[in-house]
Short mmCIF file of C-alpha atoms in Angstrom, two decimals:
data_model
loop_
_atom_site.label_atom_id
_atom_site.label_comp_id
_atom_site.label_asym_id
_atom_site.label_seq_id
_atom_site.Cartn_x
_atom_site.Cartn_y
_atom_site.Cartn_z
CA UNK A 1 -12.63 -4.97 8.45
CA UNK A 2 -11.53 -8.22 6.83
CA UNK A 3 -7.79 -8.21 6.05
CA UNK A 4 -6.74 -7.32 2.52
CA UNK A 5 -3.63 -8.56 0.72
CA UNK A 6 -2.22 -5.99 -1.70
CA UNK A 7 0.74 -6.62 -3.98
CA UNK A 8 2.83 -3.60 -4.88
CA UNK A 9 4.07 -3.93 -8.45
CA UNK A 10 7.33 -2.02 -7.98
CA UNK A 11 8.60 -3.13 -11.37
CA UNK A 12 9.75 -1.13 -14.37
CA UNK A 13 8.05 -2.80 -17.32
CA UNK A 14 4.42 -3.58 -17.94
CA UNK A 15 4.95 -7.11 -19.24
CA UNK A 16 6.56 -8.30 -16.02
CA UNK A 17 3.99 -6.39 -13.99
CA UNK A 18 1.08 -8.08 -15.78
CA UNK A 19 2.65 -11.53 -15.37
CA UNK A 20 3.22 -10.90 -11.66
CA UNK A 21 -0.29 -9.52 -11.22
CA UNK A 22 -1.85 -12.59 -12.89
CA UNK A 23 0.14 -14.91 -10.64
CA UNK A 24 -0.84 -12.86 -7.57
CA UNK A 25 -4.54 -12.97 -8.43
CA UNK A 26 -4.43 -16.74 -8.91
CA UNK A 27 -2.81 -17.02 -5.47
CA UNK A 28 -5.57 -15.03 -3.74
CA UNK A 29 -4.29 -11.44 -3.61
CA UNK A 30 -7.12 -8.91 -3.21
CA UNK A 31 -5.71 -5.59 -4.48
CA UNK A 32 -3.11 -4.65 -7.09
CA UNK A 33 -0.88 -1.61 -6.79
CA UNK A 34 0.73 0.18 -9.70
CA UNK A 35 3.90 1.05 -7.81
CA UNK A 36 5.73 4.35 -8.22
CA UNK A 37 8.57 2.84 -10.34
CA UNK A 38 6.03 1.26 -12.69
CA UNK A 39 4.11 4.51 -13.14
CA UNK A 40 7.36 6.42 -13.75
CA UNK A 41 8.50 3.87 -16.34
CA UNK A 42 5.19 3.26 -18.13
CA UNK A 43 3.01 6.26 -17.28
CA UNK A 44 -0.68 5.82 -16.56
CA UNK A 45 -0.82 3.32 -19.39
CA UNK A 46 0.21 0.74 -16.78
CA UNK A 47 -2.97 1.47 -14.83
CA UNK A 48 -5.03 1.17 -18.02
CA UNK A 49 -3.42 -2.18 -18.83
CA UNK A 50 -3.99 -3.51 -15.31
CA UNK A 51 -7.63 -2.40 -15.49
CA UNK A 52 -8.03 -4.05 -18.90
CA UNK A 53 -6.61 -7.35 -17.65
CA UNK A 54 -8.30 -7.25 -14.23
CA UNK A 55 -11.62 -5.42 -14.69
CA UNK A 56 -13.06 -6.18 -11.23
CA UNK A 57 -9.92 -5.81 -9.09
CA UNK A 58 -9.20 -2.76 -6.89
CA UNK A 59 -6.12 -0.96 -8.23
CA UNK A 60 -4.02 1.47 -6.18
CA UNK A 61 -2.09 4.06 -8.22
CA UNK A 62 0.84 5.07 -6.03
CA UNK A 63 1.91 8.34 -7.64
CA UNK A 64 2.62 9.98 -4.25
CA UNK A 65 0.88 13.23 -5.14
CA UNK A 66 2.46 16.42 -3.75
CA UNK A 67 0.78 19.11 -5.89
CA UNK A 68 -1.78 19.38 -8.66
CA UNK A 69 -3.94 17.15 -6.56
CA UNK A 70 -7.25 17.27 -8.39
CA UNK A 71 -5.81 16.74 -11.86
CA UNK A 72 -3.52 13.89 -10.83
CA UNK A 73 -6.28 12.08 -8.96
CA UNK A 74 -8.71 12.64 -11.83
CA UNK A 75 -6.22 11.25 -14.37
CA UNK A 76 -5.56 8.16 -12.26
CA UNK A 77 -9.28 7.58 -11.78
CA UNK A 78 -9.97 7.87 -15.52
CA UNK A 79 -7.14 5.42 -16.19
CA UNK A 80 -8.92 2.88 -14.00
CA UNK A 81 -7.52 3.33 -10.49
CA UNK A 82 -9.84 2.76 -7.55
CA UNK A 83 -7.40 4.19 -4.98
CA UNK A 84 -4.94 7.10 -5.18
CA UNK A 85 -2.15 8.20 -2.86
CA UNK A 86 -1.42 11.70 -1.50
CA UNK A 87 1.48 12.62 0.76
CA UNK A 88 0.99 14.11 4.22
CA UNK A 89 3.82 16.55 3.43
CA UNK A 90 1.70 18.05 0.65
CA UNK A 91 -0.07 21.31 1.45
CA UNK A 92 -3.46 20.70 3.02
CA UNK A 93 -5.11 22.35 0.01
CA UNK A 94 -3.57 19.66 -2.19
CA UNK A 95 -4.96 16.97 0.11
CA UNK A 96 -8.37 18.69 -0.03
CA UNK A 97 -8.17 18.64 -3.84
CA UNK A 98 -7.32 14.93 -3.97
CA UNK A 99 -10.18 14.14 -1.58
CA UNK A 100 -12.60 16.20 -3.69
CA UNK A 101 -11.45 14.44 -6.86
CA UNK A 102 -11.94 11.13 -5.09
CA UNK A 103 -15.54 12.02 -4.29
CA UNK A 104 -16.18 13.35 -7.78
CA UNK A 105 -14.72 10.32 -9.56
CA UNK A 106 -15.56 7.52 -7.16
CA UNK A 107 -12.07 6.65 -5.94
CA UNK A 108 -10.78 6.29 -2.41
CA UNK A 109 -7.85 8.28 -1.06
CA UNK A 110 -4.89 6.81 0.78
CA UNK A 111 -2.81 9.32 2.75
CA UNK A 112 0.91 8.55 3.18
CA UNK A 113 2.19 9.72 6.59
CA UNK A 114 5.88 9.88 5.64
CA UNK A 115 6.81 12.71 8.02
CA UNK A 116 8.81 13.60 11.12
CA UNK A 117 5.76 13.14 13.36
CA UNK A 118 3.96 10.18 11.87
CA UNK A 119 1.13 10.04 14.40
CA UNK A 120 0.24 13.71 13.87
CA UNK A 121 0.50 13.24 10.12
CA UNK A 122 -1.93 10.30 10.28
CA UNK A 123 -4.43 12.38 12.27
CA UNK A 124 -4.09 15.25 9.78
CA UNK A 125 -4.76 12.93 6.85
CA UNK A 126 -7.89 11.56 8.53
CA UNK A 127 -9.11 15.05 9.45
CA UNK A 128 -8.68 16.19 5.84
CA UNK A 129 -10.86 13.36 4.56
CA UNK A 130 -8.54 10.52 3.55
CA UNK A 131 -10.07 7.05 3.61
CA UNK A 132 -6.90 5.17 4.63
CA UNK A 133 -3.50 5.88 6.18
CA UNK A 134 -0.32 4.44 4.72
CA UNK A 135 2.14 4.28 7.62
CA UNK A 136 5.41 4.58 5.72
CA UNK A 137 9.10 4.60 6.61
CA UNK A 138 10.92 5.66 3.44
CA UNK A 139 13.54 3.73 1.49
CA UNK A 140 16.19 6.46 1.58
CA UNK A 141 15.53 7.11 5.26
CA UNK A 142 16.02 3.45 6.18
CA UNK A 143 19.15 2.99 4.10
CA UNK A 144 20.75 6.28 5.13
CA UNK A 145 20.28 5.65 8.84
CA UNK A 146 21.59 2.10 8.51
CA UNK A 147 24.63 3.36 6.57
CA UNK A 148 25.53 5.53 9.58
CA UNK A 149 25.66 2.39 11.70
CA UNK A 150 22.41 3.20 13.48
CA UNK A 151 19.38 0.97 13.92
CA UNK A 152 17.18 0.98 10.84
CA UNK A 153 13.69 2.31 11.68
CA UNK A 154 10.68 0.10 11.04
CA UNK A 155 7.00 0.88 10.50
CA UNK A 156 6.31 -1.49 13.40
CA UNK A 157 7.98 0.97 15.80
CA UNK A 158 4.96 3.30 15.80
CA UNK A 159 2.30 1.18 14.14
CA UNK A 160 0.16 0.68 17.25
CA UNK A 161 0.31 4.42 18.02
CA UNK A 162 -0.82 5.30 14.49
CA UNK A 163 -3.62 2.70 14.52
CA UNK A 164 -4.93 3.99 17.85
CA UNK A 165 -4.75 7.64 16.73
CA UNK A 166 -7.18 7.27 13.80
CA UNK A 167 -10.52 5.65 13.03
CA UNK A 168 -9.71 4.70 9.44
CA UNK A 169 -7.85 1.60 8.20
CA UNK A 170 -4.04 1.64 8.27
CA UNK A 171 -1.42 -0.20 6.25
CA UNK A 172 2.27 -0.38 7.14
CA UNK A 173 5.01 -0.26 4.49
CA UNK A 174 8.75 0.21 4.34
CA UNK A 175 11.36 -2.48 4.86
CA UNK A 176 9.15 -5.11 6.44
CA UNK A 177 10.01 -8.77 5.98
CA UNK A 178 7.24 -11.04 4.78
CA UNK A 179 6.77 -12.43 8.28
CA UNK A 180 6.47 -8.91 9.69
CA UNK A 181 4.10 -7.75 6.94
CA UNK A 182 1.64 -10.59 7.39
CA UNK A 183 1.48 -9.93 11.14
CA UNK A 184 0.36 -6.30 10.78
CA UNK A 185 -3.31 -7.26 11.35
CA UNK A 186 -2.23 -8.17 14.90
CA UNK A 187 -1.42 -4.46 15.34
CA UNK A 188 -4.86 -3.45 14.03
CA UNK A 189 -3.65 -2.71 10.47
CA UNK A 190 -5.76 -4.87 8.13
CA UNK A 191 -4.18 -3.86 4.79
CA UNK A 192 -1.17 -6.10 4.22
CA UNK A 193 1.23 -5.00 1.48
CA UNK A 194 3.63 -7.36 -0.26
CA UNK A 195 6.29 -5.94 -2.56
CA UNK A 196 7.12 -7.27 -6.02
CA UNK A 197 9.57 -8.47 -7.20
CA UNK A 198 8.49 -10.86 -4.46
CA UNK A 199 11.21 -12.45 -2.35
CA UNK A 200 10.16 -15.32 -0.11
CA UNK A 201 12.51 -14.54 2.76
CA UNK A 202 10.87 -16.70 5.41
CA UNK A 203 11.43 -20.45 5.56
CA UNK A 204 7.87 -20.98 6.79
CA UNK A 205 6.52 -19.94 3.36
CA UNK A 206 8.95 -21.83 1.17
CA UNK A 207 7.16 -24.78 -0.42
CA UNK A 208 8.74 -28.09 -1.25
CA UNK A 209 8.44 -27.28 -4.95
CA UNK A 210 9.97 -23.84 -4.50
CA UNK A 211 7.00 -22.50 -6.47
CA UNK A 212 6.50 -18.78 -5.89
CA UNK A 213 2.77 -18.89 -6.58
CA UNK A 214 2.25 -21.67 -4.03
CA UNK A 215 4.18 -19.67 -1.44
CA UNK A 216 2.10 -16.57 -2.13
CA UNK A 217 -1.08 -18.65 -1.80
CA UNK A 218 0.06 -19.77 1.66
CA UNK A 219 0.71 -16.14 2.63
CA UNK A 220 -2.75 -15.02 1.45
CA UNK A 221 -4.43 -17.86 3.34
CA UNK A 222 -2.60 -16.90 6.53
CA UNK A 223 -3.58 -13.23 6.25
CA UNK A 224 -7.21 -13.97 5.40
CA UNK A 225 -7.41 -16.36 8.36
CA UNK A 226 -7.23 -13.39 10.77
CA UNK A 227 -10.90 -12.69 10.14
CA UNK A 228 -12.31 -9.29 11.11
CA UNK A 229 -9.71 -6.75 12.29
CA UNK A 230 -10.88 -3.95 14.60
CA UNK A 231 -10.11 -0.48 13.22
CA UNK A 232 -8.72 2.43 15.21
CA UNK A 233 -7.93 0.54 18.39
CA UNK A 234 -11.55 -0.63 18.73
CA UNK A 235 -12.16 -3.80 20.72
#
């Protein structure tokens, strides 16, 4: 699979989200994500607005479904999403419902493996019919562990294990620096997620002009330069 750059619009107003999305598309980003904060702040209208502005672009609606799986997935699909997200901690019947809605409405399902046993959760999501695994170390988990003076966990800790456990594409999210995120294809995870508001935290991507769009263009070019990425530990 060729690597994909996805920008997660974790913003709280649609105007800023649309401006950021337009800049990202000019820079070479492949997928847009209506992040959870944006959906909470603006409802599914944010997905409709993104679809209106970017009619041909894949859009992930990250509602993190836990129950009411069919209805939520159906609503996101009708709003214009091409990808929906269901949590591995949801009951398997909920995951079944999201997968069925995906088939009925032509959207793909991304399963989030936020769980105690992330490898098993990834396998479960694949077995239940998800199209992708989101390998996710949560915000509260990271911050809480760090606040106790312990090492903050990273998605990279188990990324290779998750990739090798499934035969579907994996993306890694949760506290990664830009330099770490753009290297995830080296682990066999072709879906690279960048968070917005975007912070260029690596000197290697800071341009002489300090222009954010130019920096993002450099990042997209580096990710796309990986070429085909083997899925599921394939050689």
